[in-house]
PDB file of C-alpha atoms in Angstrom:
ATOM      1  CA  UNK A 115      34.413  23.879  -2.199  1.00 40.00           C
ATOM      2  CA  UNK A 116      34.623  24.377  -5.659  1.00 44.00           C
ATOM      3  CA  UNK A 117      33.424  20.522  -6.384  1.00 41.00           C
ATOM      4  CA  UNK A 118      30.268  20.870  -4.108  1.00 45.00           C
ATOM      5  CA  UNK A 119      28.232  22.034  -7.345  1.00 42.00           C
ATOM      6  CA  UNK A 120      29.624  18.916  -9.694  1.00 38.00           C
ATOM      7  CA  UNK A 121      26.722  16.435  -8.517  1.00 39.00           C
ATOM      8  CA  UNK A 122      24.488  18.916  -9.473  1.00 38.00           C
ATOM      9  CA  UNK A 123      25.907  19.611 -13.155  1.00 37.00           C
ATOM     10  CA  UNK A 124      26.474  16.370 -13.294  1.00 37.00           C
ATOM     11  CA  UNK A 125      22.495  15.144 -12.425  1.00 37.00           C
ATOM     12  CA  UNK A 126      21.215  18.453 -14.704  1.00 37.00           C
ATOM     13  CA  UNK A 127      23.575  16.560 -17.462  1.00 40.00           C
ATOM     14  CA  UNK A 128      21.907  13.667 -17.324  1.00 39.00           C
ATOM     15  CA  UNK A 129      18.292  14.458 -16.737  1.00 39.00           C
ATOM     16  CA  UNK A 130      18.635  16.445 -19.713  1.00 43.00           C
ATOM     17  CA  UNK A 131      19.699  13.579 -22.027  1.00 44.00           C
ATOM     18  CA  UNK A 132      16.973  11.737 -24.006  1.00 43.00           C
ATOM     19  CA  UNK A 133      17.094   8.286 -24.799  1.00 49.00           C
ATOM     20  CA  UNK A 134      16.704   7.812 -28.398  1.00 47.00           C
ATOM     21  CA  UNK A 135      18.154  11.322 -29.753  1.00 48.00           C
ATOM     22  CA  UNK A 136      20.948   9.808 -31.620  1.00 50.00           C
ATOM     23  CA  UNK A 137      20.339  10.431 -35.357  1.00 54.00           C
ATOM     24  CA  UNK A 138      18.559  13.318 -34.990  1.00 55.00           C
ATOM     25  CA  UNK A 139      15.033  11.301 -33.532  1.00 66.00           C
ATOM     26  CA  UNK A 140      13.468  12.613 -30.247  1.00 71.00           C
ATOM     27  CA  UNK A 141      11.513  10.428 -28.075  1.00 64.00           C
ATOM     28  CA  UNK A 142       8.111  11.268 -28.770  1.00 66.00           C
ATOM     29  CA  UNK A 143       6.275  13.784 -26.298  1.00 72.00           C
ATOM     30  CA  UNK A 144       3.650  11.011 -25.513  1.00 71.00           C
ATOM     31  CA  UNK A 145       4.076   7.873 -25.709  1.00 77.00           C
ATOM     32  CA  UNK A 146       2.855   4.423 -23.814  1.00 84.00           C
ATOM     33  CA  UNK A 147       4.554   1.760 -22.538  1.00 89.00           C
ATOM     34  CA  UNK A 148       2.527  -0.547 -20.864  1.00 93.00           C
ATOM     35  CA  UNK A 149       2.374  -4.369 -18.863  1.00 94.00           C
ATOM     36  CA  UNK A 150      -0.272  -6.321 -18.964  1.00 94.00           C
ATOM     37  CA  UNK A 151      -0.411 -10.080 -16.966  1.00 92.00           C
ATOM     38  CA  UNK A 152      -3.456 -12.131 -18.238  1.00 91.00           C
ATOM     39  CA  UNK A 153      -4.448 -15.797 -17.174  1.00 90.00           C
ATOM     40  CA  UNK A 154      -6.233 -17.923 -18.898  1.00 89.00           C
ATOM     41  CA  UNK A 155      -8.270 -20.663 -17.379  1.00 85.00           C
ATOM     42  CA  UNK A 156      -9.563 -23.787 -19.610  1.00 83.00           C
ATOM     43  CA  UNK A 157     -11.623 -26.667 -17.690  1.00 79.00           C
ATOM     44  CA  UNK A 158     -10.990 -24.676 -14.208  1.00 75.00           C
ATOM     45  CA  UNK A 159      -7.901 -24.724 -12.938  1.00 76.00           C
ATOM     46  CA  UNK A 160      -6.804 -28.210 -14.858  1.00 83.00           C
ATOM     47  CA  UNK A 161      -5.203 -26.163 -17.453  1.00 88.00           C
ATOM     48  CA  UNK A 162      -3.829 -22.701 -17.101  1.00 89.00           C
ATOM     49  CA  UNK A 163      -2.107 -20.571 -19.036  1.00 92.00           C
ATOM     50  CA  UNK A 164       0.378 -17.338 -17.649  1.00 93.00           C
ATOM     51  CA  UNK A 165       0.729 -14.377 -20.409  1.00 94.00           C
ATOM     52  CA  UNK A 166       2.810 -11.198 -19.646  1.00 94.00           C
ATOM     53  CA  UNK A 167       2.373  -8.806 -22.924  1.00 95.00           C
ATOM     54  CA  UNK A 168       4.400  -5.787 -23.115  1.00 96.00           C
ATOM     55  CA  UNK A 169       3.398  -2.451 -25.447  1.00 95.00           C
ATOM     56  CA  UNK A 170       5.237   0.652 -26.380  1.00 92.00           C
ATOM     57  CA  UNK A 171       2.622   2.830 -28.296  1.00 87.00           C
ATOM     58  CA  UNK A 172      -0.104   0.800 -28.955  1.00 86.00           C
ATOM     59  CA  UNK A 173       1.656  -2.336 -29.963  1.00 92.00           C
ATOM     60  CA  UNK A 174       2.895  -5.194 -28.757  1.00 94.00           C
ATOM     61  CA  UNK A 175       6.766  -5.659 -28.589  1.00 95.00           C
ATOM     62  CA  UNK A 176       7.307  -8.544 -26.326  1.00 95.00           C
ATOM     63  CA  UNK A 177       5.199 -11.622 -24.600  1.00 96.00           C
ATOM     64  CA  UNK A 178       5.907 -14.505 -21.945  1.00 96.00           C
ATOM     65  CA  UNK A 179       3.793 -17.468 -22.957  1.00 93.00           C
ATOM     66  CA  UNK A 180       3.443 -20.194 -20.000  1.00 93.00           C
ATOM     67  CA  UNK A 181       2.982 -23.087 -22.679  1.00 92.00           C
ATOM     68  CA  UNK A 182       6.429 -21.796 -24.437  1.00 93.00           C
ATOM     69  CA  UNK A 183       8.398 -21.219 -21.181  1.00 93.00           C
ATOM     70  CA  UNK A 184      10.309 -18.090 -22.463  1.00 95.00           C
ATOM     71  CA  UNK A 185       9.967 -14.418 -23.545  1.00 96.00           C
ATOM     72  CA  UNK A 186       9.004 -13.763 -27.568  1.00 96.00           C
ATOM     73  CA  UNK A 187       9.851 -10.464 -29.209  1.00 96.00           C
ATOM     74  CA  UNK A 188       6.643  -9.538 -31.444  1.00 95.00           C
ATOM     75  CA  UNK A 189       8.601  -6.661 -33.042  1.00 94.00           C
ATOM     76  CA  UNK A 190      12.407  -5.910 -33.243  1.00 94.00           C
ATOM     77  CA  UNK A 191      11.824  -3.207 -30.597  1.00 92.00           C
ATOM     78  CA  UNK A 192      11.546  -6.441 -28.175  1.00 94.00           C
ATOM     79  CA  UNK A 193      14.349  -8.659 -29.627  1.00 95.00           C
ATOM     80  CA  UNK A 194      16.847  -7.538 -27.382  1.00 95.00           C
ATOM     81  CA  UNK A 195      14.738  -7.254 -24.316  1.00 94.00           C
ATOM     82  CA  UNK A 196      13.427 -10.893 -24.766  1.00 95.00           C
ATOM     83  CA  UNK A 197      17.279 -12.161 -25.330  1.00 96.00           C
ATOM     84  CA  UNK A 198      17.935 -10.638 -22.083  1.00 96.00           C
ATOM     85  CA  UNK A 199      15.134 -11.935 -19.881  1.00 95.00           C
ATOM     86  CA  UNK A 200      16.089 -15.392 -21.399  1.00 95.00           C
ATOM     87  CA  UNK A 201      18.892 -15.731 -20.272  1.00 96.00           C
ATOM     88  CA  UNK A 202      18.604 -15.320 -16.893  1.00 94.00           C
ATOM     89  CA  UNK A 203      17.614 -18.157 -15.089  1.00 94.00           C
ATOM     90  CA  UNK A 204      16.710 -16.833 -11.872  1.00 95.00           C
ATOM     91  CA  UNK A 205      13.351 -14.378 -14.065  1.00 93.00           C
ATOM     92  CA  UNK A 206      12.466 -17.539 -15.966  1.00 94.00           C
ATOM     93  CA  UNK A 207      11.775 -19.732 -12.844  1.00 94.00           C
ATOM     94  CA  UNK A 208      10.099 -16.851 -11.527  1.00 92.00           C
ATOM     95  CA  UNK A 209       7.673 -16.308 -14.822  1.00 92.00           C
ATOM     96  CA  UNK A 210       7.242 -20.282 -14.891  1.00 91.00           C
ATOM     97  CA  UNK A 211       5.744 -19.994 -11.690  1.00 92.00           C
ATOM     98  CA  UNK A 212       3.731 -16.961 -12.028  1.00 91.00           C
ATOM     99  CA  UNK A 213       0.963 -19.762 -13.655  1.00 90.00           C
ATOM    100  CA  UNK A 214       0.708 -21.382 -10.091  1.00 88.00           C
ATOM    101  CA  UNK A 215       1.228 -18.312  -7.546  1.00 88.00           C
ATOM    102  CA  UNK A 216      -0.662 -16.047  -9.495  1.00 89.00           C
ATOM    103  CA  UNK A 217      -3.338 -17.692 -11.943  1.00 88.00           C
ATOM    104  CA  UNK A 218      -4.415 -20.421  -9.722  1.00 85.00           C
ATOM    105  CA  UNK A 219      -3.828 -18.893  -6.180  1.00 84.00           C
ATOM    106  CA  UNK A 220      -6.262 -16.247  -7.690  1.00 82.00           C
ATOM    107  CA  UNK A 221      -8.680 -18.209  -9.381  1.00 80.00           C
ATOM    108  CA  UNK A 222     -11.500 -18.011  -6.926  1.00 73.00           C
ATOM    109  CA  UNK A 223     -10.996 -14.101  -6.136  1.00 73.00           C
ATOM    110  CA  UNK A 224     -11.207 -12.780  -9.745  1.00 67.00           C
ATOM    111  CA  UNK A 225     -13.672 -15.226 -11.425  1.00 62.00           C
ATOM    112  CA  UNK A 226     -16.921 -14.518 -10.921  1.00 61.00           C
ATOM    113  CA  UNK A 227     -18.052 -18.263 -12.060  1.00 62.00           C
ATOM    114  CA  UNK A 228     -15.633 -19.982  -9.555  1.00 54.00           C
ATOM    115  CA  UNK A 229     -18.077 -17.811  -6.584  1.00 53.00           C
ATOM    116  CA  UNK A 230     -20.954 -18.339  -7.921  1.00 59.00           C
ATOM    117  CA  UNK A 231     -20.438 -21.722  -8.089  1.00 58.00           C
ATOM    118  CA  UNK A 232     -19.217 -22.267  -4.366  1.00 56.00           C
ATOM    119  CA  UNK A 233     -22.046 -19.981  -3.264  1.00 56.00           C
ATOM    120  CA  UNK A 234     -24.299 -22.575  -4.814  1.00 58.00           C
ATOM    121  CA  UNK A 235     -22.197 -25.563  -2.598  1.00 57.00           C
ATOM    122  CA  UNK A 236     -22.665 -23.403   0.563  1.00 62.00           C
ATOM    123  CA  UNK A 237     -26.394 -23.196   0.403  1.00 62.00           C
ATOM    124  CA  UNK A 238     -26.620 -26.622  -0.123  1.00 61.00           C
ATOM    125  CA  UNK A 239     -24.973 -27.718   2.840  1.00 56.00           C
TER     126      UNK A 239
END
């Protein structure tokens, strides 16, 4: 009966643990960390390239590059992150593909250009 409070203690514990408190530094009240996937089309869809940037306050710590085929750490914040995602083989085929299932599958629905242009092929018919 006694134990039947210990998950609780134990959860209070832990929620009330902030990362990055060692050494007398607080995590920061506000702060951003933020993902953001960009494609980038040149001559259609004939060449395409898959970025996936990464920010913690305002600056960049980490990128995926299609053309490089792996995870780059901008700032030492991302160095172990990147070494990480590297090596796992499974992520990487996944972010190698990202340029086909998400850039071109999506290249008609986002780009405003791509509909025009079809419009204009429809009419003509």
């Amino acid at each position: 009966m006694a134990l039947a409070g210990l998950p609780l203690v134990l959860l209070v514990g832990a929620l009330g643990w902030i990362h990055g408190r060692e050494g007398g530094k607080e995590t920061p009240v506000h702060f951003l960390y933020q993902e953001k996937s960009e494609c980038r089309f040149l001559n259609g869809t004939q060449r395409v390239r898959f970025l996936d940037l990464y920010f913690y306050d305002r600056q960049e710590i980490l990128r995926f590059d299609s053309d490089l085929g792996r995870y780059v750490a901008v700032t030492a914040l991302g160095e172990a992150q990147a070494d990480y995602w590297n090596s796992d083989k499974h992520w990487m085929q996944e972010e190698k593909a990202a340029v086909d299932f998400f850039c071109r599958r999506n290249y008609g629905v986002f780009n405003y250009e791509a509909a025009k242009r079809e419009e204009r092929m429809i009419r003509r018919r």
